[in-house]
Amino acid sequence: MSVFAGLVHDLADLLQPLFGAGAAAAAVVLFTALVRLLLHPLSRAAARGQKARAALRPRIDELRRRHARDPEKLQRAVLALHTEAKVSPLSGCLPSLAQVPAFFLLYHLFTDGSDAGLMDHRLFAAPLGGTWSDALGSGGPLGGAGLVYAGLFAVVGVVAAAGYRLTRRAVADQPAAPPDGTPGAVAALGRVTPFLSFFTLVTVAVVPLAAALYVVTSTAWGVAERAVLYR
């Protein structure tokens, strides 16, 4: 944690001439961008995997028609097809999973109170260690901190709407049924998955502002990345 806190401090010092009192908030955004840049190769691999799975869709549909009465044989055939094409169904999860340690480091740094210097930093009127409920308690939704969160929620709404459209398009490109022949389950999942983009609003509302900045920046990066890589 001390090494990580030192990194955030160094980034804040570097950005101080440009952002003044908001340097620590800018450091969190820059740190998030650096994490996403390091994970970009995984995102490119995930995009290649999704395109490969979409290309296999006609062959999977043919296997489903051929083995409609034997779900176990269908599943083995589909897995063999994925192995032959060197396509992993888990590749799309790697970029998100790899970010979990960075998010929790940032969350812990701004909640355990071990670094008072960072806890005192603010984004305009909102302390980086505070939450939306703190902002509502100190000045209400129209107070200084409340307005910071209002702006953040507006950004999240725009990003989530863009993510919703991209996810709907991606779901539409996936096979209509899984190897075990339960199209109803996939249809239900396909209806729910696009709305997960809006779960970011809940996250931003409950985590410290520093962690919320990480989530918003990472989500915006991810949406922009998907728009480029999945076109």
Short mmCIF file of C-alpha atoms in Angstrom, two decimals:
data_model
loop_
_atom_site.label_atom_id
_atom_site.label_comp_id
_atom_site.label_asym_id
_atom_site.label_seq_id
_atom_site.Cartn_x
_atom_site.Cartn_y
_atom_site.Cartn_z
CA MET A 1 0.00 0.00 0.00
CA SER A 2 2.85 2.41 0.75
CA VAL A 3 4.29 1.86 -2.72
CA PHE A 4 0.88 2.39 -4.29
CA ALA A 5 0.24 5.53 -2.20
CA GLY A 6 3.65 6.83 -3.24
CA LEU A 7 2.73 6.32 -6.89
CA VAL A 8 -0.50 8.29 -6.50
CA HIS A 9 1.38 11.04 -4.63
CA ASP A 10 4.01 11.21 -7.39
CA LEU A 11 1.38 11.46 -10.10
CA ALA A 12 -0.43 14.18 -8.13
CA ASP A 13 2.81 16.15 -7.75
CA LEU A 14 3.44 15.80 -11.47
CA LEU A 15 -0.02 17.13 -12.31
CA GLN A 16 -0.09 19.87 -9.65
CA PRO A 17 0.96 22.70 -12.03
CA LEU A 18 -1.91 21.86 -14.39
CA PHE A 19 -4.74 20.92 -12.01
CA GLY A 20 -3.91 22.64 -8.72
CA ALA A 21 -6.17 21.39 -5.91
CA GLY A 22 -7.64 18.76 -8.23
CA ALA A 23 -4.24 17.16 -8.92
CA ALA A 24 -4.99 14.03 -6.86
CA ALA A 25 -8.26 13.48 -8.73
CA ALA A 26 -6.41 13.92 -12.02
CA ALA A 27 -3.78 11.45 -10.74
CA VAL A 28 -6.50 8.84 -10.19
CA VAL A 29 -7.75 9.36 -13.75
CA LEU A 30 -4.20 9.13 -15.13
CA PHE A 31 -3.52 6.01 -13.07
CA THR A 32 -6.68 4.41 -14.46
CA ALA A 33 -5.66 5.28 -18.01
CA LEU A 34 -2.23 3.71 -17.43
CA VAL A 35 -3.85 0.51 -16.10
CA ARG A 36 -6.15 0.31 -19.12
CA LEU A 37 -3.25 0.97 -21.47
CA LEU A 38 -1.30 -1.91 -19.93
CA LEU A 39 -4.35 -4.16 -20.34
CA HIS A 40 -4.99 -3.13 -23.94
CA PRO A 41 -3.35 -6.29 -25.36
CA LEU A 42 -5.87 -8.37 -23.38
CA SER A 43 -8.70 -6.25 -24.78
CA ARG A 44 -7.44 -6.79 -28.31
CA ALA A 45 -7.27 -10.53 -27.66
CA ALA A 46 -10.84 -10.46 -26.32
CA ALA A 47 -12.01 -8.63 -29.44
CA ARG A 48 -10.33 -11.19 -31.68
CA GLY A 49 -11.95 -13.95 -29.66
CA GLN A 50 -15.42 -12.47 -30.01
CA LYS A 51 -15.01 -12.01 -33.75
CA ALA A 52 -13.80 -15.59 -34.04
CA ARG A 53 -16.80 -16.85 -32.08
CA ALA A 54 -19.12 -14.85 -34.33
CA ALA A 55 -17.44 -16.37 -37.38
CA LEU A 56 -18.10 -19.86 -35.97
CA ARG A 57 -21.83 -19.19 -35.62
CA PRO A 58 -22.90 -20.87 -38.92
CA ARG A 59 -20.89 -24.00 -38.06
CA ILE A 60 -22.34 -24.10 -34.54
CA ASP A 61 -25.87 -23.76 -35.97
CA GLU A 62 -25.12 -26.69 -38.27
CA LEU A 63 -23.88 -28.78 -35.32
CA ARG A 64 -27.00 -27.86 -33.38
CA ARG A 65 -29.23 -29.09 -36.20
CA ARG A 66 -27.17 -32.29 -36.57
CA HIS A 67 -27.15 -33.16 -32.86
CA ALA A 68 -30.48 -31.68 -31.79
CA ARG A 69 -31.48 -34.86 -29.95
CA ASP A 70 -28.14 -35.42 -28.21
CA PRO A 71 -27.15 -32.39 -26.05
CA GLU A 72 -24.02 -34.07 -24.68
CA LYS A 73 -22.71 -34.88 -28.14
CA LEU A 74 -23.56 -31.34 -29.25
CA GLN A 75 -21.60 -29.88 -26.36
CA ARG A 76 -18.55 -32.02 -27.13
CA ALA A 77 -18.72 -31.06 -30.79
CA VAL A 78 -18.94 -27.35 -30.02
CA LEU A 79 -16.04 -27.54 -27.55
CA ALA A 80 -13.97 -29.40 -30.14
CA LEU A 81 -14.81 -26.70 -32.70
CA HIS A 82 -13.67 -23.99 -30.27
CA THR A 83 -10.47 -25.91 -29.59
CA GLU A 84 -9.81 -26.35 -33.30
CA ALA A 85 -10.32 -22.63 -33.91
CA LYS A 86 -8.25 -21.74 -30.78
CA VAL A 87 -11.14 -19.70 -29.36
CA SER A 88 -11.55 -19.37 -25.60
CA PRO A 89 -14.98 -18.41 -24.23
CA LEU A 90 -13.24 -16.82 -21.21
CA SER A 91 -11.03 -14.39 -23.13
CA GLY A 92 -13.63 -11.62 -22.95
CA CYS A 93 -13.53 -11.68 -19.13
CA LEU A 94 -9.77 -11.17 -18.74
CA PRO A 95 -9.61 -7.35 -19.09
CA SER A 96 -12.25 -6.88 -16.38
CA LEU A 97 -10.77 -9.47 -14.02
CA ALA A 98 -7.27 -8.01 -14.37
CA GLN A 99 -8.51 -4.62 -13.15
CA VAL A 100 -9.91 -5.91 -9.87
CA PRO A 101 -6.63 -5.59 -7.87
CA ALA A 102 -6.07 -1.99 -9.02
CA PHE A 103 -9.64 -1.01 -8.10
CA PHE A 104 -9.43 -2.52 -4.62
CA LEU A 105 -6.04 -0.95 -3.97
CA LEU A 106 -7.51 2.44 -4.78
CA TYR A 107 -10.63 1.73 -2.74
CA HIS A 108 -8.59 0.67 0.27
CA LEU A 109 -6.22 3.64 -0.03
CA PHE A 110 -9.08 6.13 0.26
CA THR A 111 -11.06 4.33 2.95
CA ASP A 112 -8.61 3.07 5.59
CA GLY A 113 -7.41 6.57 6.57
CA SER A 114 -3.74 5.54 6.61
CA ASP A 115 -2.77 8.37 4.25
CA ALA A 116 -4.34 11.56 5.57
CA GLY A 117 -2.61 13.60 2.88
CA LEU A 118 -4.56 11.83 0.14
CA MET A 119 -7.79 11.79 2.14
CA ASP A 120 -7.70 15.61 2.29
CA HIS A 121 -7.64 16.02 -1.51
CA ARG A 122 -10.80 17.04 -3.31
CA LEU A 123 -12.44 17.22 -6.68
CA PHE A 124 -13.84 20.74 -6.51
CA ALA A 125 -15.96 20.65 -3.30
CA ALA A 126 -16.10 16.84 -2.93
CA PRO A 127 -13.43 14.98 -0.89
CA LEU A 128 -11.90 12.01 -2.70
CA GLY A 129 -12.48 9.82 0.36
CA GLY A 130 -16.16 10.76 0.65
CA THR A 131 -19.22 9.12 -0.85
CA TRP A 132 -22.47 10.33 -2.40
CA SER A 133 -24.29 9.87 0.90
CA ASP A 134 -21.66 12.10 2.55
CA ALA A 135 -22.27 14.72 -0.12
CA LEU A 136 -26.03 14.59 0.42
CA GLY A 137 -25.55 14.86 4.18
CA SER A 138 -23.21 17.84 4.01
CA GLY A 139 -25.03 20.06 1.54
CA GLY A 140 -27.79 18.15 -0.21
CA PRO A 141 -27.99 17.38 -3.92
CA LEU A 142 -27.48 21.06 -4.83
CA GLY A 143 -24.52 21.59 -2.50
CA GLY A 144 -20.98 21.79 -3.82
CA ALA A 145 -20.21 18.10 -3.37
CA GLY A 146 -23.69 17.12 -4.53
CA LEU A 147 -23.19 19.00 -7.80
CA VAL A 148 -19.89 17.18 -8.35
CA TYR A 149 -21.75 13.88 -8.11
CA ALA A 150 -24.53 15.20 -10.34
CA GLY A 151 -21.95 15.89 -13.04
CA LEU A 152 -20.38 12.48 -12.49
CA PHE A 153 -23.75 10.74 -12.78
CA ALA A 154 -24.41 12.63 -16.02
CA VAL A 155 -21.12 11.39 -17.47
CA VAL A 156 -21.89 7.84 -16.31
CA GLY A 157 -25.32 8.00 -17.93
CA VAL A 158 -23.86 8.99 -21.31
CA VAL A 159 -21.16 6.32 -21.12
CA ALA A 160 -23.64 3.66 -19.97
CA ALA A 161 -26.00 4.48 -22.84
CA ALA A 162 -23.14 4.06 -25.32
CA GLY A 163 -22.14 0.80 -23.62
CA TYR A 164 -25.75 -0.40 -23.77
CA ARG A 165 -25.87 0.05 -27.55
CA LEU A 166 -22.53 -1.70 -28.04
CA THR A 167 -23.53 -4.61 -25.81
CA ARG A 168 -26.86 -5.09 -27.58
CA ARG A 169 -25.04 -5.25 -30.88
CA ALA A 170 -22.50 -7.75 -29.48
CA VAL A 171 -25.24 -9.96 -27.99
CA ALA A 172 -27.06 -9.98 -31.33
CA ASP A 173 -23.90 -11.32 -33.00
CA GLN A 174 -23.58 -14.26 -30.61
CA PRO A 175 -25.11 -17.71 -31.23
CA ALA A 176 -28.79 -17.89 -30.40
CA ALA A 177 -28.43 -20.93 -28.13
CA PRO A 178 -25.66 -22.49 -26.05
CA PRO A 179 -24.14 -25.94 -26.61
CA ASP A 180 -26.51 -27.57 -24.12
CA GLY A 181 -29.54 -26.53 -26.13
CA THR A 182 -31.26 -24.16 -23.69
CA PRO A 183 -32.14 -21.16 -25.86
CA GLY A 184 -34.48 -19.75 -23.23
CA ALA A 185 -31.64 -19.16 -20.78
CA VAL A 186 -29.52 -17.39 -23.39
CA ALA A 187 -32.46 -15.30 -24.55
CA ALA A 188 -33.02 -14.14 -20.98
CA LEU A 189 -29.30 -13.41 -20.53
CA GLY A 190 -29.25 -11.52 -23.81
CA ARG A 191 -32.08 -9.28 -22.59
CA VAL A 192 -30.37 -8.54 -19.27
CA THR A 193 -26.73 -8.17 -20.31
CA PRO A 194 -27.01 -4.77 -22.07
CA PHE A 195 -28.53 -3.20 -18.94
CA LEU A 196 -25.46 -4.14 -16.88
CA SER A 197 -23.84 -1.01 -18.33
CA PHE A 198 -26.05 1.05 -16.03
CA PHE A 199 -24.83 -0.80 -12.93
CA THR A 200 -21.95 1.70 -12.96
CA LEU A 201 -24.41 4.27 -11.58
CA VAL A 202 -24.89 2.13 -8.47
CA THR A 203 -21.16 1.63 -8.04
CA VAL A 204 -20.43 5.36 -8.30
CA ALA A 205 -23.13 6.07 -5.71
CA VAL A 206 -21.70 3.80 -3.01
CA VAL A 207 -17.89 3.81 -3.34
CA PRO A 208 -15.52 6.66 -2.35
CA LEU A 209 -15.14 9.38 -4.95
CA ALA A 210 -11.59 8.29 -5.84
CA ALA A 211 -12.82 4.76 -6.61
CA ALA A 212 -15.79 6.24 -8.50
CA LEU A 213 -13.37 8.19 -10.70
CA TYR A 214 -11.54 4.94 -11.42
CA VAL A 215 -14.79 3.21 -12.36
CA VAL A 216 -16.01 6.06 -14.59
CA THR A 217 -12.66 6.47 -16.35
CA SER A 218 -12.24 2.73 -16.87
CA THR A 219 -15.81 2.34 -18.14
CA ALA A 220 -15.42 5.24 -20.58
CA TRP A 221 -12.12 3.79 -21.80
CA GLY A 222 -13.71 0.38 -22.21
CA VAL A 223 -16.64 1.74 -24.23
CA ALA A 224 -14.31 3.71 -26.52
CA GLU A 225 -12.06 0.66 -26.88
CA ARG A 226 -14.96 -1.59 -27.79
CA ALA A 227 -16.26 0.90 -30.33
CA VAL A 228 -12.89 0.78 -32.10
CA LEU A 229 -12.00 -2.90 -31.70
CA TYR A 230 -15.44 -4.39 -32.43
CA ARG A 231 -16.38 -2.27 -35.42
#
